[in-house]
Amino acid sequence: IAFVNHVTTNDVAKLEVGQVHYSTILNERGTIEDDCLVYRFADRLMIVVNASNKDKDLAHVLRYRDRFDCTVEDRSEAMALLAVQGPQAEAILQTLTATDLSAIRYYWFAEGEVAGVPAIISRTGYTGEDGFELYF
C-alpha cells in the first residue's frame, strides 16, 4: 500500500477490499506520467495501466520499488482484458456467470468465473455506459 501510494496520487489505504479507484502515476516533476486503475484485493493490489504505455509505466514505478517492502509482478502477458459495455452489458454477461452482477457497484469488482473461466469481474470502463471489464 505504501509503494502504490507513493507512485500514484490517490490514497490506496482508503480503498476497501473489492474496490477500484481511478488514479494517476506521477513523474519526478510532479506531473502526470499516465492514468491507471488501482484494485484492492485482500492480499494484494493490482494496477492497470494503458496497454500502449505498460513498459514505460512499469519502468517508471520500478525505480521506487527498492524503497519499499513489496513485490512487483508484471502480469501483462499472462492476462487478457475484455470490456463488455453498453445498456445490455449486465443482461448479456449475466448469462455467462453465476456471479451476481447486480451486486457489483460502480468501481467495485468480484472474483468469479465467466463461461467457466476464472475472472476478475470489474464494473468499470471509460465509455460513459454501464459495463464490465473482465480480466482473465
mmCIF file of C-alpha atoms in Angstrom:
data_model
loop_
_atom_site.group_PDB
_atom_site.id
_atom_site.type_symbol
_atom_site.label_atom_id
_atom_site.label_comp_id
_atom_site.label_asym_id
_atom_site.label_seq_id
_atom_site.Cartn_x
_atom_site.Cartn_y
_atom_site.Cartn_z
ATOM 1 C CA ILE A 1 0.000 0.000 0.000
ATOM 2 C CA ALA A 2 2.801 2.418 0.844
ATOM 3 C CA PHE A 3 4.505 1.743 -2.501
ATOM 4 C CA VAL A 4 1.355 2.276 -4.577
ATOM 5 C CA ASN A 5 0.534 5.377 -2.534
ATOM 6 C CA HIS A 6 3.993 6.686 -3.435
ATOM 7 C CA VAL A 7 3.675 6.137 -7.194
ATOM 8 C CA THR A 8 0.004 7.120 -7.599
ATOM 9 C CA THR A 9 -1.995 10.143 -6.494
ATOM 10 C CA ASN A 10 -4.945 8.690 -4.567
ATOM 11 C CA ASP A 11 -4.921 7.189 -1.072
ATOM 12 C CA VAL A 12 -4.909 3.434 -1.657
ATOM 13 C CA ALA A 13 -5.299 2.754 2.076
ATOM 14 C CA LYS A 14 -8.829 4.157 1.872
ATOM 15 C CA LEU A 15 -9.888 1.522 -0.662
ATOM 16 C CA GLU A 16 -11.934 -1.335 0.711
ATOM 17 C CA VAL A 17 -11.255 -4.892 -0.430
ATOM 18 C CA GLY A 18 -13.130 -5.275 -3.713
ATOM 19 C CA GLN A 19 -12.955 -1.582 -4.565
ATOM 20 C CA VAL A 20 -11.264 0.132 -7.510
ATOM 21 C CA HIS A 21 -10.222 3.723 -7.976
ATOM 22 C CA TYR A 22 -9.090 5.802 -10.896
ATOM 23 C CA SER A 23 -5.728 7.418 -10.246
ATOM 24 C CA THR A 24 -2.666 8.863 -11.923
ATOM 25 C CA ILE A 25 1.009 7.963 -11.872
ATOM 26 C CA LEU A 26 3.229 10.971 -11.318
ATOM 27 C CA ASN A 27 6.738 11.579 -12.573
ATOM 28 C CA GLU A 28 9.605 13.301 -10.767
ATOM 29 C CA ARG A 29 8.376 16.734 -11.880
ATOM 30 C CA GLY A 30 5.023 16.111 -10.193
ATOM 31 C CA THR A 31 3.180 15.956 -13.493
ATOM 32 C CA ILE A 32 1.134 13.048 -14.785
ATOM 33 C CA GLU A 33 3.009 10.172 -16.361
ATOM 34 C CA ASP A 34 -0.176 8.163 -17.069
ATOM 35 C CA ASP A 35 -3.566 7.314 -15.660
ATOM 36 C CA CYS A 36 -4.406 3.956 -14.123
ATOM 37 C CA LEU A 37 -6.875 1.909 -12.133
ATOM 38 C CA VAL A 38 -5.909 0.516 -8.719
ATOM 39 C CA TYR A 39 -7.682 -2.630 -7.480
ATOM 40 C CA ARG A 40 -7.625 -3.642 -3.805
ATOM 41 C CA PHE A 41 -7.657 -7.369 -3.055
ATOM 42 C CA ALA A 42 -7.401 -8.856 0.442
ATOM 43 C CA ASP A 43 -3.762 -9.812 -0.118
ATOM 44 C CA ARG A 44 -2.514 -7.583 -2.945
ATOM 45 C CA LEU A 45 -3.097 -4.598 -5.179
ATOM 46 C CA MET A 46 -3.391 -4.560 -8.949
ATOM 47 C CA ILE A 47 -2.532 -1.526 -11.059
ATOM 48 C CA VAL A 48 -3.964 -1.469 -14.573
ATOM 49 C CA VAL A 49 -2.276 0.937 -16.963
ATOM 50 C CA ASN A 50 -2.853 1.723 -20.606
ATOM 51 C CA ALA A 51 -1.546 -1.205 -22.650
ATOM 52 C CA SER A 52 0.373 1.068 -25.024
ATOM 53 C CA ASN A 53 2.317 2.534 -22.070
ATOM 54 C CA LYS A 54 2.807 -0.615 -19.979
ATOM 55 C CA ASP A 55 6.574 -0.906 -20.471
ATOM 56 C CA LYS A 56 7.175 2.790 -19.826
ATOM 57 C CA ASP A 57 4.901 2.793 -16.760
ATOM 58 C CA LEU A 58 6.464 -0.349 -15.317
ATOM 59 C CA ALA A 59 9.986 1.029 -15.735
ATOM 60 C CA HIS A 60 8.883 4.254 -14.082
ATOM 61 C CA VAL A 61 7.337 2.679 -10.968
ATOM 62 C CA LEU A 62 10.130 0.122 -10.596
ATOM 63 C CA ARG A 63 12.527 2.996 -9.899
ATOM 64 C CA TYR A 64 10.879 3.331 -6.481
ATOM 65 C CA ARG A 65 10.373 -0.324 -5.534
ATOM 66 C CA ASP A 66 13.579 -0.728 -3.536
ATOM 67 C CA ARG A 67 12.408 1.942 -1.101
ATOM 68 C CA PHE A 68 9.519 -0.304 -0.018
ATOM 69 C CA ASP A 69 8.985 -3.823 1.292
ATOM 70 C CA CYS A 70 6.964 -5.076 -1.659
ATOM 71 C CA THR A 71 6.986 -7.260 -4.734
ATOM 72 C CA VAL A 72 6.055 -6.014 -8.191
ATOM 73 C CA GLU A 73 4.999 -8.572 -10.776
ATOM 74 C CA ASP A 74 4.170 -7.677 -14.383
ATOM 75 C CA ARG A 75 1.260 -9.968 -15.339
ATOM 76 C CA SER A 76 0.543 -8.233 -18.666
ATOM 77 C CA GLU A 77 1.463 -11.192 -20.852
ATOM 78 C CA ALA A 78 -0.498 -13.642 -18.665
ATOM 79 C CA MET A 79 -3.789 -11.711 -18.580
ATOM 80 C CA ALA A 80 -6.396 -10.742 -21.117
ATOM 81 C CA LEU A 81 -8.881 -7.900 -20.753
ATOM 82 C CA LEU A 82 -12.317 -7.905 -22.351
ATOM 83 C CA ALA A 83 -14.704 -4.969 -21.961
ATOM 84 C CA VAL A 84 -18.448 -5.562 -22.184
ATOM 85 C CA GLN A 85 -20.153 -2.169 -22.217
ATOM 86 C CA GLY A 86 -23.488 -0.658 -23.089
ATOM 87 C CA PRO A 87 -27.108 -0.723 -21.983
ATOM 88 C CA GLN A 88 -27.407 -4.516 -22.263
ATOM 89 C CA ALA A 89 -23.973 -5.378 -20.806
ATOM 90 C CA GLU A 90 -25.241 -6.678 -17.478
ATOM 91 C CA ALA A 91 -28.046 -8.765 -19.019
ATOM 92 C CA ILE A 92 -25.764 -10.319 -21.626
ATOM 93 C CA LEU A 93 -22.872 -11.013 -19.253
ATOM 94 C CA GLN A 94 -25.143 -12.403 -16.539
ATOM 95 C CA THR A 95 -25.993 -15.337 -18.806
ATOM 96 C CA LEU A 96 -22.316 -16.346 -18.695
ATOM 97 C CA THR A 97 -21.625 -16.137 -14.958
ATOM 98 C CA ALA A 98 -23.044 -17.253 -11.617
ATOM 99 C CA THR A 99 -21.628 -14.082 -10.024
ATOM 100 C CA ASP A 100 -24.466 -11.679 -9.181
ATOM 101 C CA LEU A 101 -23.528 -8.734 -11.382
ATOM 102 C CA SER A 102 -26.222 -6.516 -9.881
ATOM 103 C CA ALA A 103 -24.345 -6.722 -6.559
ATOM 104 C CA ILE A 104 -21.153 -5.231 -8.075
ATOM 105 C CA ARG A 105 -21.301 -1.473 -7.610
ATOM 106 C CA TYR A 106 -19.649 1.022 -9.941
ATOM 107 C CA TYR A 107 -15.865 0.924 -9.421
ATOM 108 C CA TRP A 108 -16.012 -2.319 -7.476
ATOM 109 C CA PHE A 109 -15.124 -5.847 -8.562
ATOM 110 C CA ALA A 110 -15.657 -9.507 -7.742
ATOM 111 C CA GLU A 111 -13.700 -12.642 -8.466
ATOM 112 C CA GLY A 112 -15.688 -15.360 -10.184
ATOM 113 C CA GLU A 113 -15.963 -17.250 -13.436
ATOM 114 C CA VAL A 114 -17.184 -16.172 -16.839
ATOM 115 C CA ALA A 115 -18.075 -19.008 -19.216
ATOM 116 C CA GLY A 116 -16.277 -21.361 -16.835
ATOM 117 C CA VAL A 117 -13.013 -19.379 -16.854
ATOM 118 C CA PRO A 118 -11.727 -17.731 -13.630
ATOM 119 C CA ALA A 119 -12.018 -13.959 -13.955
ATOM 120 C CA ILE A 120 -11.907 -10.640 -12.184
ATOM 121 C CA ILE A 121 -15.240 -9.004 -12.982
ATOM 122 C CA SER A 122 -14.969 -5.245 -12.629
ATOM 123 C CA ARG A 123 -17.743 -2.683 -13.027
ATOM 124 C CA THR A 124 -15.503 -0.083 -14.600
ATOM 125 C CA GLY A 125 -14.991 1.451 -18.004
ATOM 126 C CA TYR A 126 -14.480 4.668 -19.893
ATOM 127 C CA THR A 127 -17.273 4.619 -22.469
ATOM 128 C CA GLY A 128 -19.835 6.526 -20.424
ATOM 129 C CA GLU A 129 -22.090 3.462 -20.470
ATOM 130 C CA ASP A 130 -22.529 0.922 -17.703
ATOM 131 C CA GLY A 131 -20.407 -2.122 -18.250
ATOM 132 C CA PHE A 132 -17.765 -4.503 -17.077
ATOM 133 C CA GLU A 133 -14.108 -5.152 -17.620
ATOM 134 C CA LEU A 134 -13.181 -8.803 -17.404
ATOM 135 C CA TYR A 135 -9.647 -9.864 -16.570
ATOM 136 C CA PHE A 136 -8.810 -13.470 -17.466
#
